[in-house]
Amino acid sequence: MIIQCIFEGIVIGSILALISMGIALIWGVMNVLSFSQGEFLMIGMYLTFFFNKNLGLDPIISIPFTAVIMFALGVLVYKTLIRKALKGPILSQRLITFALSMVLVNGMLMLVTSEFRTIPKVIFTGTVDFGFLVISKEKLVPLMVSVLVTGALFLFMNKTNIGKAIRATSLNKDAEELVGIDTEFSYMLAFGIASAIAGTAGCVLSYYYYITPTVGTSFLLFGLIAVALGGFGSIFGAYIGGLLMGIVDVFAGVYFNTAFKYVAVCALFMLVVSFRPKGLFGK
Amino acid sequence: MLTVEHLCAGYDGTPILHDLSFHVEKGKIMALLGSNGAGKTTALRSVVGKIKPTSGGIIYEGKSIINMPTYKMVELGIAMVPEGRLLFGKMTVADNLRMGSYRVKNKRVIQSKLEEIYEIFPKIKERENQLAETLSGGEQQMVAIARGLMSQPKLLILDEPSLGLAPKIVKEMFDFIKKINQTGLTIIIVEQNAIDTLQFADYAYLMNSGENVLEGTGSELLENEKVKEIYLGIT
């Protein structure tokens, strides 16, 4: 049972990790708190649903399309909203993504109603039974994709020139312009990449999860706490924070009750803050 | 190569530069001297577009660069090594150097430039895979200059390169600056360490309260009574 819980926790945690890495990336690079990350996941889920219903695409196949659309959407949001807000007072910078998230959730509620939807048929179904652990293939897909996306992100940020430029932007904005990196370009890319990752998370989450306009809200809350837990600005910390959140979430739900999971997650966060104010990996 | 005319600039409505003019000739070392708060750094930041001047002109190789964004400066051949070094602390030394040549697209050119720099600074090569923040102050300043050189500049701007360094290291640094100047690079150097700087500068301007009050060749200024009074306490 414990092993089963850990597995389920890692599955949900791997999705949370995708959300929290996006938040950490955006925060690290441009000091914007992205409250709309959960809604990007939700839109990713609806795109997946749309591709599935109208074109018969399996969620896995639609990942590249969804990712590209979400990247474009992220760039558009950056160009039209974030870039402008960054010129304004700090409170606007903090609130703008919150406002965007409200508009997206309620806009979607008007557009598609709060009806729960699911993807009726997916390629990978069935279970693998190890005796001590039953793995459903629908949950294995999100896990694998999350690991791949995370690996790709780390390679991109550490090995490519553009990735290094984005890191340079987060490390020192003054020096970064002096070596010829355009700060706004880095911002735009970071925002686009973070939304593409959230969209991809939406794709694979729809493999076994219901789709509704408010689905992103709880993912955002847990994702934010995961980032704070890992230490703001550290993408690796955000990833570990996400996994941890998932495990705590599942354990609290199974051994106490589902209502308790918010208590458990927030209590864990408070504990970490009181003992390590800068988070587990913050310096 | 670079001419600044009647420049006025400041931060958020607080004027710092009032009427600053200076000129740098190709292949020379030009020093901007002055006490703390004279506006030296503001002058440099205006040249590289970090501050928008309120009036005046900045002409580089015959073209006005006054409203050019900072990130385009390296393409024009202007590299600035900022005060306080501003390395990317959590990146390796090699990555810091590669970031310096971010705008250079040819990988072979980058590699040969990197080797060239390792040849001049063998110490940097030893530290290649260390995080920049773990280096000593002197080594960090070397990396900062090397990062500036990686963009293959025609004009190198150094803001207080001797700041916070031990006297022995400062001497090494100045020797090194002379050496890179001999390769044909034009250099603007801002220093508080005026007497040492005047020994090797071809031309120098003394700034006070946002304007230039004195100018001349290095040796001229060294002989000047006013400079002696300010920097050596001789009257």
PDB file of C-alpha atoms in Angstrom, chain B:
ATOM      1  CA  MET B   1      36.745  56.726 -32.621  1.00  0.00           C
ATOM      2  CA  LEU B   2      34.358  57.869 -29.923  1.00  0.00           C
ATOM      3  CA  THR B   3      33.322  61.446 -29.291  1.00  0.00           C
ATOM      4  CA  VAL B   4      31.049  62.578 -26.486  1.00  0.00           C
ATOM      5  CA  GLU B   5      29.744  66.126 -26.781  1.00  0.00           C
ATOM      6  CA  HIS B   6      28.081  68.250 -24.112  1.00  0.00           C
ATOM      7  CA  LEU B   7      26.471  65.231 -22.512  1.00  0.00           C
ATOM      8  CA  CYS B   8      23.828  65.685 -19.800  1.00  0.00           C
ATOM      9  CA  ALA B   9      22.418  62.639 -18.044  1.00  0.00           C
ATOM     10  CA  GLY B  10      21.176  61.402 -14.690  1.00  0.00           C
ATOM     11  CA  TYR B  11      18.951  59.001 -12.829  1.00  0.00           C
ATOM     12  CA  ASP B  12      15.215  59.605 -12.335  1.00  0.00           C
ATOM     13  CA  GLY B  13      15.434  63.337 -12.795  1.00  0.00           C
ATOM     14  CA  THR B  14      18.554  63.779 -10.666  1.00  0.00           C
ATOM     15  CA  PRO B  15      21.104  65.233 -13.055  1.00  0.00           C
ATOM     16  CA  ILE B  16      24.612  63.870 -12.646  1.00  0.00           C
ATOM     17  CA  LEU B  17      26.396  64.835 -15.842  1.00  0.00           C
ATOM     18  CA  HIS B  18      26.096  68.537 -16.704  1.00  0.00           C
ATOM     19  CA  ASP B  19      28.311  69.190 -19.657  1.00  0.00           C
ATOM     20  CA  LEU B  20      30.688  66.358 -20.340  1.00  0.00           C
ATOM     21  CA  SER B  21      32.786  66.154 -23.480  1.00  0.00           C
ATOM     22  CA  PHE B  22      35.582  63.778 -24.269  1.00  0.00           C
ATOM     23  CA  HIS B  23      37.197  62.106 -27.210  1.00  0.00           C
ATOM     24  CA  VAL B  24      38.976  58.798 -27.700  1.00  0.00           C
ATOM     25  CA  GLU B  25      41.360  58.157 -30.552  1.00  0.00           C
ATOM     26  CA  LYS B  26      41.707  54.788 -32.190  1.00  0.00           C
ATOM     27  CA  GLY B  27      44.309  52.541 -30.601  1.00  0.00           C
ATOM     28  CA  LYS B  28      44.825  54.747 -27.563  1.00  0.00           C
ATOM     29  CA  ILE B  29      44.175  54.368 -23.851  1.00  0.00           C
ATOM     30  CA  MET B  30      41.940  57.141 -22.566  1.00  0.00           C
ATOM     31  CA  ALA B  31      41.413  57.563 -18.840  1.00  0.00           C
ATOM     32  CA  LEU B  32      38.486  59.246 -17.128  1.00  0.00           C
ATOM     33  CA  LEU B  33      39.552  60.254 -13.656  1.00  0.00           C
ATOM     34  CA  GLY B  34      37.796  61.900 -10.794  1.00  0.00           C
ATOM     35  CA  SER B  35      36.677  61.413  -7.248  1.00  0.00           C
ATOM     36  CA  ASN B  36      33.719  59.386  -6.083  1.00  0.00           C
ATOM     37  CA  GLY B  37      30.482  60.833  -7.426  1.00  0.00           C
ATOM     38  CA  ALA B  38      32.119  62.834 -10.197  1.00  0.00           C
ATOM     39  CA  GLY B  39      29.954  60.996 -12.727  1.00  0.00           C
ATOM     40  CA  LYS B  40      32.509  58.657 -14.291  1.00  0.00           C
ATOM     41  CA  THR B  41      30.345  55.546 -14.177  1.00  0.00           C
ATOM     42  CA  THR B  42      27.305  57.541 -15.320  1.00  0.00           C
ATOM     43  CA  ALA B  43      29.324  58.690 -18.320  1.00  0.00           C
ATOM     44  CA  LEU B  44      30.204  55.103 -19.239  1.00  0.00           C
ATOM     45  CA  ARG B  45      26.668  53.859 -18.699  1.00  0.00           C
ATOM     46  CA  SER B  46      25.431  56.594 -21.023  1.00  0.00           C
ATOM     47  CA  VAL B  47      27.881  55.532 -23.709  1.00  0.00           C
ATOM     48  CA  VAL B  48      26.670  51.917 -23.660  1.00  0.00           C
ATOM     49  CA  GLY B  49      23.007  52.934 -23.576  1.00  0.00           C
ATOM     50  CA  LYS B  50      22.209  51.895 -20.014  1.00  0.00           C
ATOM     51  CA  ILE B  51      21.133  55.470 -19.292  1.00  0.00           C
ATOM     52  CA  LYS B  52      19.273  57.703 -21.704  1.00  0.00           C
ATOM     53  CA  PRO B  53      21.047  61.068 -21.808  1.00  0.00           C
ATOM     54  CA  THR B  54      18.828  64.141 -21.597  1.00  0.00           C
ATOM     55  CA  SER B  55      20.936  66.060 -24.103  1.00  0.00           C
ATOM     56  CA  GLY B  56      24.249  65.978 -25.910  1.00  0.00           C
ATOM     57  CA  GLY B  57      25.720  63.609 -28.437  1.00  0.00           C
ATOM     58  CA  ILE B  58      27.639  60.327 -28.541  1.00  0.00           C
ATOM     59  CA  ILE B  59      29.335  59.619 -31.862  1.00  0.00           C
ATOM     60  CA  TYR B  60      31.010  56.258 -32.461  1.00  0.00           C
ATOM     61  CA  GLU B  61      32.895  55.727 -35.732  1.00  0.00           C
ATOM     62  CA  GLY B  62      31.010  58.620 -37.295  1.00  0.00           C
ATOM     63  CA  LYS B  63      27.549  57.449 -36.246  1.00  0.00           C
ATOM     64  CA  SER B  64      25.333  58.606 -33.406  1.00  0.00           C
ATOM     65  CA  ILE B  65      24.681  55.756 -30.962  1.00  0.00           C
ATOM     66  CA  ILE B  66      22.731  57.783 -28.478  1.00  0.00           C
ATOM     67  CA  ASN B  67      19.462  55.851 -28.502  1.00  0.00           C
ATOM     68  CA  MET B  68      20.881  52.430 -29.223  1.00  0.00           C
ATOM     69  CA  PRO B  69      19.869  49.658 -26.779  1.00  0.00           C
ATOM     70  CA  THR B  70      22.688  48.212 -24.686  1.00  0.00           C
ATOM     71  CA  TYR B  71      22.538  44.698 -26.116  1.00  0.00           C
ATOM     72  CA  LYS B  72      23.372  46.031 -29.600  1.00  0.00           C
ATOM     73  CA  MET B  73      26.634  47.620 -28.438  1.00  0.00           C
ATOM     74  CA  VAL B  74      28.730  44.454 -28.746  1.00  0.00           C
ATOM     75  CA  GLU B  75      27.727  44.144 -32.379  1.00  0.00           C
ATOM     76  CA  LEU B  76      29.168  47.602 -32.971  1.00  0.00           C
ATOM     77  CA  GLY B  77      32.374  46.477 -31.311  1.00  0.00           C
ATOM     78  CA  ILE B  78      31.917  48.140 -27.939  1.00  0.00           C
ATOM     79  CA  ALA B  79      32.424  45.936 -24.880  1.00  0.00           C
ATOM     80  CA  MET B  80      32.137  47.148 -21.322  1.00  0.00           C
ATOM     81  CA  VAL B  81      33.610  45.473 -18.263  1.00  0.00           C
ATOM     82  CA  PRO B  82      31.359  46.801 -15.525  1.00  0.00           C
ATOM     83  CA  GLU B  83      32.330  47.971 -12.077  1.00  0.00           C
ATOM     84  CA  GLY B  84      32.106  45.137  -9.583  1.00  0.00           C
ATOM     85  CA  ARG B  85      32.799  42.647 -12.404  1.00  0.00           C
ATOM     86  CA  LEU B  86      29.197  41.332 -12.564  1.00  0.00           C
ATOM     87  CA  LEU B  87      30.097  37.804 -13.576  1.00  0.00           C
ATOM     88  CA  PHE B  88      27.443  35.136 -13.898  1.00  0.00           C
ATOM     89  CA  GLY B  89      28.334  33.688 -10.522  1.00  0.00           C
ATOM     90  CA  LYS B  90      26.499  30.388 -10.802  1.00  0.00           C
ATOM     91  CA  MET B  91      27.972  29.604 -14.213  1.00  0.00           C
ATOM     92  CA  THR B  92      31.362  28.078 -14.899  1.00  0.00           C
ATOM     93  CA  VAL B  93      34.237  30.285 -15.977  1.00  0.00           C
ATOM     94  CA  ALA B  94      34.137  28.744 -19.462  1.00  0.00           C
ATOM     95  CA  ASP B  95      30.405  29.470 -19.773  1.00  0.00           C
ATOM     96  CA  ASN B  96      30.973  33.048 -18.645  1.00  0.00           C
ATOM     97  CA  LEU B  97      33.517  33.458 -21.415  1.00  0.00           C
ATOM     98  CA  ARG B  98      31.245  31.830 -23.993  1.00  0.00           C
ATOM     99  CA  MET B  99      28.447  34.204 -22.974  1.00  0.00           C
ATOM    100  CA  GLY B 100      30.863  37.008 -23.804  1.00  0.00           C
ATOM    101  CA  SER B 101      30.800  35.853 -27.405  1.00  0.00           C
ATOM    102  CA  TYR B 102      27.033  35.364 -27.441  1.00  0.00           C
ATOM    103  CA  ARG B 103      26.689  37.518 -30.563  1.00  0.00           C
ATOM    104  CA  VAL B 104      29.502  35.762 -32.397  1.00  0.00           C
ATOM    105  CA  LYS B 105      27.853  33.020 -34.418  1.00  0.00           C
ATOM    106  CA  ASN B 106      30.909  31.282 -35.861  1.00  0.00           C
ATOM    107  CA  LYS B 107      31.863  28.448 -33.476  1.00  0.00           C
ATOM    108  CA  ARG B 108      35.423  28.228 -34.814  1.00  0.00           C
ATOM    109  CA  VAL B 109      36.009  31.925 -34.168  1.00  0.00           C
ATOM    110  CA  ILE B 110      34.722  31.492 -30.598  1.00  0.00           C
ATOM    111  CA  GLN B 111      36.993  28.500 -30.002  1.00  0.00           C
ATOM    112  CA  SER B 112      40.114  30.226 -31.301  1.00  0.00           C
ATOM    113  CA  LYS B 113      39.287  33.351 -29.284  1.00  0.00           C
ATOM    114  CA  LEU B 114      38.869  31.168 -26.198  1.00  0.00           C
ATOM    115  CA  GLU B 115      42.253  29.540 -26.773  1.00  0.00           C
ATOM    116  CA  GLU B 116      43.832  32.931 -27.331  1.00  0.00           C
ATOM    117  CA  ILE B 117      42.448  34.099 -23.986  1.00  0.00           C
ATOM    118  CA  TYR B 118      43.593  30.974 -22.174  1.00  0.00           C
ATOM    119  CA  GLU B 119      47.048  31.658 -23.556  1.00  0.00           C
ATOM    120  CA  ILE B 120      47.084  35.191 -22.133  1.00  0.00           C
ATOM    121  CA  PHE B 121      45.543  34.075 -18.824  1.00  0.00           C
ATOM    122  CA  PRO B 122      46.773  30.562 -18.034  1.00  0.00           C
ATOM    123  CA  LYS B 123      45.194  30.935 -14.587  1.00  0.00           C
ATOM    124  CA  ILE B 124      41.726  31.163 -16.117  1.00  0.00           C
ATOM    125  CA  LYS B 125      42.224  27.914 -17.977  1.00  0.00           C
ATOM    126  CA  GLU B 126      42.980  26.145 -14.697  1.00  0.00           C
ATOM    127  CA  ARG B 127      39.698  27.436 -13.328  1.00  0.00           C
ATOM    128  CA  GLU B 128      37.739  26.738 -16.507  1.00  0.00           C
ATOM    129  CA  ASN B 129      35.180  24.403 -14.941  1.00  0.00           C
ATOM    130  CA  GLN B 130      34.804  26.182 -11.614  1.00  0.00           C
ATOM    131  CA  LEU B 131      31.806  28.366 -10.836  1.00  0.00           C
ATOM    132  CA  ALA B 132      32.784  31.999 -11.354  1.00  0.00           C
ATOM    133  CA  GLU B 133      31.696  32.990  -7.844  1.00  0.00           C
ATOM    134  CA  THR B 134      34.311  30.688  -6.296  1.00  0.00           C
ATOM    135  CA  LEU B 135      37.218  32.655  -7.805  1.00  0.00           C
ATOM    136  CA  SER B 136      39.290  35.271  -5.978  1.00  0.00           C
ATOM    137  CA  GLY B 137      38.692  38.959  -6.687  1.00  0.00           C
ATOM    138  CA  GLY B 138      41.706  39.275  -8.969  1.00  0.00           C
ATOM    139  CA  GLU B 139      40.786  36.173 -10.935  1.00  0.00           C
ATOM    140  CA  GLN B 140      37.201  37.371 -11.260  1.00  0.00           C
ATOM    141  CA  GLN B 141      38.396  40.686 -12.677  1.00  0.00           C
ATOM    142  CA  MET B 142      40.538  38.784 -15.197  1.00  0.00           C
ATOM    143  CA  VAL B 143      37.508  36.703 -16.204  1.00  0.00           C
ATOM    144  CA  ALA B 144      35.404  39.861 -16.517  1.00  0.00           C
ATOM    145  CA  ILE B 145      37.953  41.442 -18.864  1.00  0.00           C
ATOM    146  CA  ALA B 146      38.331  38.163 -20.743  1.00  0.00           C
ATOM    147  CA  ARG B 147      34.540  37.983 -21.128  1.00  0.00           C
ATOM    148  CA  GLY B 148      34.621  41.481 -22.603  1.00  0.00           C
ATOM    149  CA  LEU B 149      37.366  40.440 -25.028  1.00  0.00           C
ATOM    150  CA  MET B 150      35.369  37.403 -26.165  1.00  0.00           C
ATOM    151  CA  SER B 151      33.034  39.632 -28.178  1.00  0.00           C
ATOM    152  CA  GLN B 152      36.022  40.754 -30.293  1.00  0.00           C
ATOM    153  CA  PRO B 153      35.561  44.419 -29.463  1.00  0.00           C
ATOM    154  CA  LYS B 154      37.208  47.393 -31.110  1.00  0.00           C
ATOM    155  CA  LEU B 155      36.614  49.542 -28.042  1.00  0.00           C
ATOM    156  CA  LEU B 156      36.944  48.124 -24.543  1.00  0.00           C
ATOM    157  CA  ILE B 157      35.499  50.110 -21.664  1.00  0.00           C
ATOM    158  CA  LEU B 158      36.836  49.277 -18.203  1.00  0.00           C
ATOM    159  CA  ASP B 159      35.014  50.601 -15.165  1.00  0.00           C
ATOM    160  CA  GLU B 160      37.220  50.591 -12.058  1.00  0.00           C
ATOM    161  CA  PRO B 161      39.152  47.417 -12.871  1.00  0.00           C
ATOM    162  CA  SER B 162      41.372  47.829  -9.797  1.00  0.00           C
ATOM    163  CA  LEU B 163      38.498  48.089  -7.333  1.00  0.00           C
ATOM    164  CA  GLY B 164      38.955  45.813  -4.344  1.00  0.00           C
ATOM    165  CA  LEU B 165      42.197  44.242  -5.589  1.00  0.00           C
ATOM    166  CA  ALA B 166      45.469  43.880  -3.732  1.00  0.00           C
ATOM    167  CA  PRO B 167      48.225  46.326  -4.896  1.00  0.00           C
ATOM    168  CA  LYS B 168      50.304  43.561  -6.434  1.00  0.00           C
ATOM    169  CA  ILE B 169      47.321  42.308  -8.439  1.00  0.00           C
ATOM    170  CA  VAL B 170      46.488  45.878  -9.492  1.00  0.00           C
ATOM    171  CA  LYS B 171      49.936  46.192 -11.031  1.00  0.00           C
ATOM    172  CA  GLU B 172      49.448  42.921 -12.927  1.00  0.00           C
ATOM    173  CA  MET B 173      46.088  44.168 -14.109  1.00  0.00           C
ATOM    174  CA  PHE B 174      47.502  47.421 -15.437  1.00  0.00           C
ATOM    175  CA  ASP B 175      50.351  45.596 -17.171  1.00  0.00           C
ATOM    176  CA  PHE B 176      47.788  43.411 -18.782  1.00  0.00           C
ATOM    177  CA  ILE B 177      45.691  46.379 -19.929  1.00  0.00           C
ATOM    178  CA  LYS B 178      48.766  47.869 -21.587  1.00  0.00           C
ATOM    179  CA  LYS B 179      49.382  44.537 -23.285  1.00  0.00           C
ATOM    180  CA  ILE B 180      45.919  44.259 -24.800  1.00  0.00           C
ATOM    181  CA  ASN B 181      46.133  47.890 -25.913  1.00  0.00           C
ATOM    182  CA  GLN B 182      49.280  47.017 -27.871  1.00  0.00           C
ATOM    183  CA  THR B 183      47.254  44.529 -29.915  1.00  0.00           C
ATOM    184  CA  GLY B 184      45.409  47.530 -31.359  1.00  0.00           C
ATOM    185  CA  LEU B 185      42.444  47.673 -29.012  1.00  0.00           C
ATOM    186  CA  THR B 186      41.160  51.101 -28.033  1.00  0.00           C
ATOM    187  CA  ILE B 187      40.553  51.397 -24.299  1.00  0.00           C
ATOM    188  CA  ILE B 188      38.578  53.702 -22.063  1.00  0.00           C
ATOM    189  CA  ILE B 189      39.451  53.245 -18.427  1.00  0.00           C
ATOM    190  CA  VAL B 190      37.729  54.786 -15.445  1.00  0.00           C
ATOM    191  CA  GLU B 191      39.825  54.764 -12.297  1.00  0.00           C
ATOM    192  CA  GLN B 192      40.071  56.259  -8.856  1.00  0.00           C
ATOM    193  CA  ASN B 193      43.647  55.057  -8.828  1.00  0.00           C
ATOM    194  CA  ALA B 194      44.663  58.171 -10.801  1.00  0.00           C
ATOM    195  CA  ILE B 195      48.412  58.376 -10.392  1.00  0.00           C
ATOM    196  CA  ASP B 196      48.986  54.779 -11.496  1.00  0.00           C
ATOM    197  CA  THR B 197      46.560  55.153 -14.376  1.00  0.00           C
ATOM    198  CA  LEU B 198      48.225  58.334 -15.659  1.00  0.00           C
ATOM    199  CA  GLN B 199      51.499  56.415 -15.994  1.00  0.00           C
ATOM    200  CA  PHE B 200      50.173  54.433 -18.922  1.00  0.00           C
ATOM    201  CA  ALA B 201      47.201  56.415 -20.256  1.00  0.00           C
ATOM    202  CA  ASP B 202      47.771  58.214 -23.566  1.00  0.00           C
ATOM    203  CA  TYR B 203      45.239  60.879 -22.739  1.00  0.00           C
ATOM    204  CA  ALA B 204      43.150  61.660 -19.686  1.00  0.00           C
ATOM    205  CA  TYR B 205      40.250  63.779 -18.538  1.00  0.00           C
ATOM    206  CA  LEU B 206      39.728  64.861 -14.966  1.00  0.00           C
ATOM    207  CA  MET B 207      36.073  65.056 -14.051  1.00  0.00           C
ATOM    208  CA  ASN B 208      34.371  66.934 -11.274  1.00  0.00           C
ATOM    209  CA  SER B 209      30.624  67.274 -10.538  1.00  0.00           C
ATOM    210  CA  GLY B 210      29.518  65.961 -13.896  1.00  0.00           C
ATOM    211  CA  GLU B 211      31.852  67.899 -16.191  1.00  0.00           C
ATOM    212  CA  ASN B 212      35.428  67.665 -17.348  1.00  0.00           C
ATOM    213  CA  VAL B 213      37.641  70.229 -15.669  1.00  0.00           C
ATOM    214  CA  LEU B 214      41.053  69.249 -16.969  1.00  0.00           C
ATOM    215  CA  GLU B 215      42.476  67.276 -19.855  1.00  0.00           C
ATOM    216  CA  GLY B 216      45.826  66.367 -21.279  1.00  0.00           C
ATOM    217  CA  THR B 217      48.236  63.558 -21.984  1.00  0.00           C
ATOM    218  CA  GLY B 218      49.103  61.257 -19.117  1.00  0.00           C
ATOM    219  CA  SER B 219      52.444  62.926 -18.419  1.00  0.00           C
ATOM    220  CA  GLU B 220      50.969  66.422 -18.709  1.00  0.00           C
ATOM    221  CA  LEU B 221      48.399  65.660 -16.062  1.00  0.00           C
ATOM    222  CA  LEU B 222      50.988  64.021 -13.835  1.00  0.00           C
ATOM    223  CA  GLU B 223      52.878  67.319 -13.828  1.00  0.00           C
ATOM    224  CA  ASN B 224      49.764  69.394 -13.292  1.00  0.00           C
ATOM    225  CA  GLU B 225      49.598  71.235  -9.971  1.00  0.00           C
ATOM    226  CA  LYS B 226      45.907  70.609  -9.523  1.00  0.00           C
ATOM    227  CA  VAL B 227      46.257  66.856 -10.035  1.00  0.00           C
ATOM    228  CA  LYS B 228      49.177  66.792  -7.620  1.00  0.00           C
ATOM    229  CA  GLU B 229      47.103  68.656  -5.099  1.00  0.00           C
ATOM    230  CA  ILE B 230      44.096  66.371  -5.363  1.00  0.00           C
ATOM    231  CA  TYR B 231      45.818  63.029  -5.635  1.00  0.00           C
ATOM    232  CA  LEU B 232      49.170  63.394  -3.957  1.00  0.00           C
ATOM    233  CA  GLY B 233      48.396  66.018  -1.367  1.00  0.00           C
ATOM    234  CA  ILE B 234      51.366  68.128  -2.596  1.00  0.00           C
ATOM    235  CA  THR B 235      50.781  71.867  -2.710  1.00  0.00           C
TER     236      THR B 235
END
